[in-house]
CSV table of C-alpha atoms and ligand atoms in Angstrom, one decimal:
chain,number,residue,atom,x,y,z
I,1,UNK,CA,0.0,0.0,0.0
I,2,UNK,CA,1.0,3.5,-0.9
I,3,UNK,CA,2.4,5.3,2.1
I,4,UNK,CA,-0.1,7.9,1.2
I,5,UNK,CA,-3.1,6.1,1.1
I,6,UNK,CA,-2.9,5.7,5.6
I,7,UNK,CA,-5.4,7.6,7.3
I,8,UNK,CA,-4.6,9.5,10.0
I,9,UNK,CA,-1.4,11.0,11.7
I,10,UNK,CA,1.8,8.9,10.8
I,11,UNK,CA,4.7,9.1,13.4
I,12,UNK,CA,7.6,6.4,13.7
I,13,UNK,CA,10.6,5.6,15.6
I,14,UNK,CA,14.2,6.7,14.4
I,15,UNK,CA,17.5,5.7,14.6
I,16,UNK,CA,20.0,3.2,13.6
I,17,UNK,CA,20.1,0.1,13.7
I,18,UNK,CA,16.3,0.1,14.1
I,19,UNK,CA,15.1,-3.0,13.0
I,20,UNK,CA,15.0,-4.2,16.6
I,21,UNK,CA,12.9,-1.7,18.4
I,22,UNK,CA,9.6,-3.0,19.6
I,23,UNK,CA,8.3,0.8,19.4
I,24,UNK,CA,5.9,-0.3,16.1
I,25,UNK,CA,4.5,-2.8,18.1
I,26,UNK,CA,3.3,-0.9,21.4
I,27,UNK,CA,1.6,2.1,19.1
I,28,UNK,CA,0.0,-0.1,17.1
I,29,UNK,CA,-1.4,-1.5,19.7
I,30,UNK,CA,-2.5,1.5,21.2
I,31,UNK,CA,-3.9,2.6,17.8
I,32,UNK,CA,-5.9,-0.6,17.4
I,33,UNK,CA,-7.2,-0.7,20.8
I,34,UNK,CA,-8.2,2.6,21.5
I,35,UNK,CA,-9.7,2.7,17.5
I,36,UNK,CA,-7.3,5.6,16.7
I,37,UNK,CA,-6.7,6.1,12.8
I,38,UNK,CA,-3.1,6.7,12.1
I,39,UNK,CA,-0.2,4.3,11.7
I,40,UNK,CA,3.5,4.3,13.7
I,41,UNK,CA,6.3,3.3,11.3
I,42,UNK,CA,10.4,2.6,12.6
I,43,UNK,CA,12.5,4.9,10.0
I,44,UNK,CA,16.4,3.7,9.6
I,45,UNK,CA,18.2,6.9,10.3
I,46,UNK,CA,21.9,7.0,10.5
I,47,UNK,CA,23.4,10.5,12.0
I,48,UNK,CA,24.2,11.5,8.6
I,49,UNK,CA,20.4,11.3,7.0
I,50,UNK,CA,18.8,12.2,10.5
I,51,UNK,CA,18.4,16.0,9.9
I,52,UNK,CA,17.6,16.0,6.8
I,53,UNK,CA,14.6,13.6,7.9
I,54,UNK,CA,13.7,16.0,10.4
I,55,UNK,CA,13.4,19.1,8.4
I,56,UNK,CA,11.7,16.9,5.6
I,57,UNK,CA,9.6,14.4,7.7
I,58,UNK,CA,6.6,16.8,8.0
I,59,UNK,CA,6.2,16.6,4.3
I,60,UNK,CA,5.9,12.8,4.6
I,61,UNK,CA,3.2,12.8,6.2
I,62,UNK,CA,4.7,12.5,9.9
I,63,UNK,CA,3.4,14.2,13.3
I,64,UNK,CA,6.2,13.3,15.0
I,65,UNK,CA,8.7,10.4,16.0
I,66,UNK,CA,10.7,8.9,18.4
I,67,UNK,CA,14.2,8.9,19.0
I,68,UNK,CA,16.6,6.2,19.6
I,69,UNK,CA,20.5,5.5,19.4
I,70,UNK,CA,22.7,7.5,18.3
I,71,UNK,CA,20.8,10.4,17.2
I,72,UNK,CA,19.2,11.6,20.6
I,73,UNK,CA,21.8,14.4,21.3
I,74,UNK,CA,20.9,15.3,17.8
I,75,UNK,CA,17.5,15.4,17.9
I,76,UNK,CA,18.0,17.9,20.7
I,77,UNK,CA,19.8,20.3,19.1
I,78,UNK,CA,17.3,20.5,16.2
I,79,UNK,CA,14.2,21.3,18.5
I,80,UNK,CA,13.0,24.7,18.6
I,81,UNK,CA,11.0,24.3,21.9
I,82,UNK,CA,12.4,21.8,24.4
I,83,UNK,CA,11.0,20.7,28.1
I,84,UNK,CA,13.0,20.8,31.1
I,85,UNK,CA,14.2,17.5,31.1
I,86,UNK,CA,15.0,17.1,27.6
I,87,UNK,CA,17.2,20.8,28.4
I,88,UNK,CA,18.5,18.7,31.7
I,89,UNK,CA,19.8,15.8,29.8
I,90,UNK,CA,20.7,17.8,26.4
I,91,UNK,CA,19.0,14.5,24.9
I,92,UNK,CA,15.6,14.3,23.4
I,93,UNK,CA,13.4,10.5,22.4
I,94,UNK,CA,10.1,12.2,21.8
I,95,UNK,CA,9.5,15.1,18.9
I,96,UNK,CA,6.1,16.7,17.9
I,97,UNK,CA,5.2,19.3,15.8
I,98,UNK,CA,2.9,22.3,17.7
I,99,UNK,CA,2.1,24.8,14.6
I,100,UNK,CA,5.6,25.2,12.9
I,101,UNK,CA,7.5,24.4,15.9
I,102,UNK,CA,9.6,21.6,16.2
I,103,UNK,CA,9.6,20.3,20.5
I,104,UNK,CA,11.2,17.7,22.2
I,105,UNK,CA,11.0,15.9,25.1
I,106,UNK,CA,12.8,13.5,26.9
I,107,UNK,CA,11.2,10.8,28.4
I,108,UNK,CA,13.2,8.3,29.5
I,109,UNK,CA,12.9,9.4,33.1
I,110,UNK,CA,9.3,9.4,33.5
I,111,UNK,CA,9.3,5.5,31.7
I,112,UNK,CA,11.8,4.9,34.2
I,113,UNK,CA,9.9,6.8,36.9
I,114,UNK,CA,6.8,5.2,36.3
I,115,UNK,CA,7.8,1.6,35.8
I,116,UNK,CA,9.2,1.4,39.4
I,117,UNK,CA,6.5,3.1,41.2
I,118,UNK,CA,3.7,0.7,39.9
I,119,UNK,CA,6.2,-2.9,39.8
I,120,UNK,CA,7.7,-2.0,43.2
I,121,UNK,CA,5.8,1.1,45.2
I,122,UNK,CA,7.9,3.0,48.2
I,123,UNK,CA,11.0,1.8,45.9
I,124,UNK,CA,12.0,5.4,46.6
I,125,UNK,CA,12.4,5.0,50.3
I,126,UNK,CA,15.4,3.0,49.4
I,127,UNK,CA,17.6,5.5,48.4
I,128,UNK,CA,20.7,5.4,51.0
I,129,UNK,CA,22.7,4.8,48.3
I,130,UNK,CA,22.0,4.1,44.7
I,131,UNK,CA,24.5,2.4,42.2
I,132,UNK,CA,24.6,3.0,38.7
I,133,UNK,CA,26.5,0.9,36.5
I,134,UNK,CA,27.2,2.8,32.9
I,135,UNK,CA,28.0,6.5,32.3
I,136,UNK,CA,25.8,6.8,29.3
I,137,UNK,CA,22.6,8.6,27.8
I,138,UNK,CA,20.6,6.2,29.5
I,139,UNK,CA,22.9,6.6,33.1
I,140,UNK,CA,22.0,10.2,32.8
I,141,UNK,CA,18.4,10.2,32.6
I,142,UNK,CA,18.0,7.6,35.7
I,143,UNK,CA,20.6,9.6,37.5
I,144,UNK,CA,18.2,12.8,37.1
I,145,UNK,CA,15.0,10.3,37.7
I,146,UNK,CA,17.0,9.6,41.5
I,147,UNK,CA,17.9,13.4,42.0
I,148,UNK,CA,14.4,13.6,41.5
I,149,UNK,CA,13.6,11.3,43.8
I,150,UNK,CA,16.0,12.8,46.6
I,151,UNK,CA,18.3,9.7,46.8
I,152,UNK,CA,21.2,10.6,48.9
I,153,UNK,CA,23.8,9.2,48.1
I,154,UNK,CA,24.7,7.9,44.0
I,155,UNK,CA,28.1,6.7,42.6
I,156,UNK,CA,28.4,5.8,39.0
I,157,UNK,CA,30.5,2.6,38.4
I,158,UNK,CA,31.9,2.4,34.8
I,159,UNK,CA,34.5,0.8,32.8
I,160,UNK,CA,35.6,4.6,31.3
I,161,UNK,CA,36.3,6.6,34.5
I,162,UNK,CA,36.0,9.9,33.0
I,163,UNK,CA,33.0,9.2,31.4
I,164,UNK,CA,31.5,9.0,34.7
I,165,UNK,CA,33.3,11.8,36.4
I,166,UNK,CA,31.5,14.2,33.2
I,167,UNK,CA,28.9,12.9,33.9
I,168,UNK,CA,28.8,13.3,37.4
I,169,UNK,CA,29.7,17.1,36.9
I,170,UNK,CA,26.7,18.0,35.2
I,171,UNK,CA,24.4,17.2,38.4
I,172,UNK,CA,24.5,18.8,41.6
I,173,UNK,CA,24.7,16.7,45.4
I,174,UNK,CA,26.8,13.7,46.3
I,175,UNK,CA,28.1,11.6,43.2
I,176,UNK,CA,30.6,9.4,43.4
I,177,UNK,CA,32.8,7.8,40.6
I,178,UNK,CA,34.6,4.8,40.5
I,179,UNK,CA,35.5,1.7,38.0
I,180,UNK,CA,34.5,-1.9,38.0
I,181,UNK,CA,37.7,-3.1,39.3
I,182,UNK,CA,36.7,-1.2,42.7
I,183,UNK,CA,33.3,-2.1,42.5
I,184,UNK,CA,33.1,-4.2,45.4
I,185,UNK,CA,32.9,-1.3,47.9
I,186,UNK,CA,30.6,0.6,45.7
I,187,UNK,CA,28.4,-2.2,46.4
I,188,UNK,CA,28.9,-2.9,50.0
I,189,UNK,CA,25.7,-1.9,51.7
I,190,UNK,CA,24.1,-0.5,48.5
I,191,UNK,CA,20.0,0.0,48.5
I,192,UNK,CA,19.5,0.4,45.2
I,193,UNK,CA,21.2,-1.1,41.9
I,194,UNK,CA,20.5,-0.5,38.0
I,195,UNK,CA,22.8,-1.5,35.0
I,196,UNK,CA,22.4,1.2,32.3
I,197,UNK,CA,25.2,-0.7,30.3
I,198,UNK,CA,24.5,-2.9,27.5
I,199,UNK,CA,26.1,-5.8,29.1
I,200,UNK,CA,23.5,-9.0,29.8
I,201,UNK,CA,21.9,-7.7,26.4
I,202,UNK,CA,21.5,-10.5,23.6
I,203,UNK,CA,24.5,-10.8,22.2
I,204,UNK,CA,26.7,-8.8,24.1
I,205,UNK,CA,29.3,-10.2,27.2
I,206,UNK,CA,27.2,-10.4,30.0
I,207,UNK,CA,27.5,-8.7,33.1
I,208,UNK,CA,29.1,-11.0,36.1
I,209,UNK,CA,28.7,-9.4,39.7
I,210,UNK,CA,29.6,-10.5,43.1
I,211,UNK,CA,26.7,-9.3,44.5
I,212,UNK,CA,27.4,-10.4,48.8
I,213,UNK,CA,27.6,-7.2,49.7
I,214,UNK,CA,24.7,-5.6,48.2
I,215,UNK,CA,21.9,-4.8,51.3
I,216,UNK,CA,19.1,-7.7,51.8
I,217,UNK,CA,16.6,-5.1,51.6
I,218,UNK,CA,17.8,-3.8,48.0
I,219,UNK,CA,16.0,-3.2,44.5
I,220,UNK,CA,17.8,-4.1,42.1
I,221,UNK,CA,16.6,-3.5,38.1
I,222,UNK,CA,18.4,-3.3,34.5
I,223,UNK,CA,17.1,-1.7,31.9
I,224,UNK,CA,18.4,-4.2,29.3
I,225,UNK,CA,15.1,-6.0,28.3
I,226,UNK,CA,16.3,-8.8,25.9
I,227,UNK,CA,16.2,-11.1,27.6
I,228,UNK,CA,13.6,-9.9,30.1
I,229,UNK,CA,15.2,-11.5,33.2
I,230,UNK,CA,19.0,-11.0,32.6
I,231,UNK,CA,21.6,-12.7,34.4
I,232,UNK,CA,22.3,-9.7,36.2
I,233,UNK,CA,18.7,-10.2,37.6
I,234,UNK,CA,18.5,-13.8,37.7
I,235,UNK,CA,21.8,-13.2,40.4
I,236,UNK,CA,19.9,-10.7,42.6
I,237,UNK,CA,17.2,-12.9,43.0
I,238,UNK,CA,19.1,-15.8,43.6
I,239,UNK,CA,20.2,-13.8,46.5
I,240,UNK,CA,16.5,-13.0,47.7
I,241,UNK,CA,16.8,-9.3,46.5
I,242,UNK,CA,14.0,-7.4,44.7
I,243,UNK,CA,14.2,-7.3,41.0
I,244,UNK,CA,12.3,-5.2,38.4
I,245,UNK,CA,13.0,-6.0,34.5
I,246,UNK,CA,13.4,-3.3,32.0
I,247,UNK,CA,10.5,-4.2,29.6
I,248,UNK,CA,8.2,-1.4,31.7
I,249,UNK,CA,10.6,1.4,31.2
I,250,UNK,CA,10.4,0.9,27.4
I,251,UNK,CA,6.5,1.0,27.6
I,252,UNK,CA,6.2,3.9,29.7
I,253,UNK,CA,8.7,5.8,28.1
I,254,UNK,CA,6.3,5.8,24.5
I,255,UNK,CA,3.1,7.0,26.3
I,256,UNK,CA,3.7,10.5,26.6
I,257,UNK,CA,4.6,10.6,22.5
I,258,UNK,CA,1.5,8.6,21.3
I,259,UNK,CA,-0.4,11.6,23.6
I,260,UNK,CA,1.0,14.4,21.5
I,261,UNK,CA,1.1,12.6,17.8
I,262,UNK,CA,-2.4,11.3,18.4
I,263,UNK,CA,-4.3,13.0,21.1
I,264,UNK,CA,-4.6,10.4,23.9
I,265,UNK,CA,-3.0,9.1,26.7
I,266,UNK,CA,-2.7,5.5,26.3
I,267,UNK,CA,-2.5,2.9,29.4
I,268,UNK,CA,0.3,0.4,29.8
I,269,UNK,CA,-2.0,-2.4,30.4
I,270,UNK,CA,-1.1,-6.0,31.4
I,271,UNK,CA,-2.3,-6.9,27.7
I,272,UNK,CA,0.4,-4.8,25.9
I,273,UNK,CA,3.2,-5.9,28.1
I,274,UNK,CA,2.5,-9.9,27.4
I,275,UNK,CA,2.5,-8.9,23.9
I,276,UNK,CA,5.7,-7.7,23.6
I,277,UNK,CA,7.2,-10.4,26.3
I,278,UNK,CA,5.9,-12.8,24.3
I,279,UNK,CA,8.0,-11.1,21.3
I,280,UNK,CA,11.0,-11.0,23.0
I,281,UNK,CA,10.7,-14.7,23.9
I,282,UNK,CA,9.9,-15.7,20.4
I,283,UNK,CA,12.5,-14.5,19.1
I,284,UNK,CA,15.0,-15.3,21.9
I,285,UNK,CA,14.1,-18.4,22.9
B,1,LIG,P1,23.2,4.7,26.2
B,1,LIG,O1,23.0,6.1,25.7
B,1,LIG,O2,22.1,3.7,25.8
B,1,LIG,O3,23.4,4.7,27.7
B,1,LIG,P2,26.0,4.6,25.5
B,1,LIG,O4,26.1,6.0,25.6
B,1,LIG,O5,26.6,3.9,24.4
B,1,LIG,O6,24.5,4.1,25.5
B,1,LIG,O7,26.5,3.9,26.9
B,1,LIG,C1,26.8,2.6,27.0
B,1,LIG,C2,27.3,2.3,28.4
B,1,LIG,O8,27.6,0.9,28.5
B,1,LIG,C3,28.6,3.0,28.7
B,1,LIG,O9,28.7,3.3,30.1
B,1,LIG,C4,29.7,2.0,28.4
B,1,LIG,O10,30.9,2.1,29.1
B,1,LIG,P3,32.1,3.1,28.5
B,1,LIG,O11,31.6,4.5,28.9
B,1,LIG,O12,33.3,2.7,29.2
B,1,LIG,O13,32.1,2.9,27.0
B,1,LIG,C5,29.0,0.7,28.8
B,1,LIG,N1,29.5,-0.5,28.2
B,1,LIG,C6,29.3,-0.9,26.9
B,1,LIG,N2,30.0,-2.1,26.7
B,1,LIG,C7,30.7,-2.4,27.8
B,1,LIG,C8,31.6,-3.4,28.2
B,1,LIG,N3,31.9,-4.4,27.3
B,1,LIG,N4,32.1,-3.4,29.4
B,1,LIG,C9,31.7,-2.4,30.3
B,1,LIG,N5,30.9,-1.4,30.0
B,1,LIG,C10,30.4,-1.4,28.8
């Protein structure tokens, strides 16, 4: 079918590689469920075509579209109009047109936000100390998510030092750096634990953690979501910690675009998230 011939509002997911993002599927879903006309396509952009799409991707018929590696920095910089987070992080995922004016959002933190509060509530109470693992794009929205959450205490563990101690620059309050090979003290007593790094992620070295000193009481959560239940979080629970999988940040993370490219706020339901699980397992068996 003619790209032209869709009814309603097109948007789409960016970046590159693309062809794994599940994005296509969760909009969809909303669009069928809540009997929305419209369509949400996944665009291959590499950083060299990505402007160009931008400035051109009204004319093809788009709303809007989501951001994903490596063009989020980008994406910022192209905005006209940008929210406080996406200013925070210097990194947008979400863009939508508002009369001739291109915004951007970044909402990474909210999916992260909102995944732990309704898989584990009072998660915020745990707080003492919070490691990250990874210095990324990623690393930096969950480190805002825990400023925002008043943690009081965060070091960044990761295998580039001064990647973490940038990144621990550009927030205010007590962040620590250090690398893996120290991390054993990093995560003596720690209350709270996420990987940001791609390790445990199919087809990538997974991540390998002695995790004895980590408190009994502590939440522990990646945000790697193929598989769902990494071997990162298959360790934590063999040690009777709390885990929470990444698969809810992704979902949250899309609601507040699908609001803006076609007018309403979709739910997360238990429906959508068996859907994709079960397209993660299919095609990682
Ligand atoms: P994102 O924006 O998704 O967070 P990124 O900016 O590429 O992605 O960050 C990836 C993170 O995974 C980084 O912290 C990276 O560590 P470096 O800063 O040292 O590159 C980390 N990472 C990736 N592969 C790794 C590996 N094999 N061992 C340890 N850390 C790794």
């Amino acid at each position: 079918m003619s790209d032209l011939l869709i009814d309603g509002p097109r948007a789409c997911v960016t970046g590159h590689p693309i062809a794994h993002s599940r994005s296509p599927m969760i909009h969809n879903y909303w669009l069928k469920t809540l009997n929305i006309k419209g369509h949400y396509d996944r665009v291959d952009t590499p950083p060299d075509i990505f402007p160009s799409f931008i400035r051109t991707m009204r004319d093809k018929g788009y709303v809007g579209c989501n951001v994903t590696l490596p063009n989020k920095e980008l994406a910022y910089q192209i905005a006209d109009v940008k929210t406080d987070r996406a200013n925070r992080l210097r990194a947008a995922n979400t863009l939508w047109f508002e009369g001739e004016r291109l915004h951007a959002d970044n909402t990474d933190i909210e999916g992260f936000l909102f995944n732990l509060d309704e898989r584990a509530p009072g998660w915020d109470h745990k707080l003492d100390k919070a490691v990250i693992l990874g210095a990324g794009g990623a690393a930096a929205a969950i480190i805002q998510a825990l400023s925002e959450r008043r943690a009081s205490k965060i070091i960044i563990v990761n295998r580039t030092l001064e990647k973490a101690e940038d990144l621990a620059r550009r927030f205010v309050g007590s962040i620590e750096t250090t690398s893996f090979e120290k991390i054993s003290e990093a995560l003596d007593q720690a209350t709270f634990l996420v990987n940001t790094t791609s390790l445990g992620m199919k087809g990538q070295p997974p991540l390998d953690l002695d995790l004895s000193r980590v408190n009994k009481n502590a939440l522990v959560t990646d945000i790697v979501y193929v598989p769902l239940i990494t071997n990162f979080l298959k360790s934590a629970q063999n040690r009777g910690l709390s885990i929470v999988d990444g698969l809810g940040m992704l979902l949250h993370q899309a609601a507040p675009g699908f609001e803006h490219w076609f007018g309403q706020r979709p739910h997360v339901t238990a429906e959508l998230r068996a859907l994709i699980e079960a397209d993660i397992s299919q095609v990682n068996p």
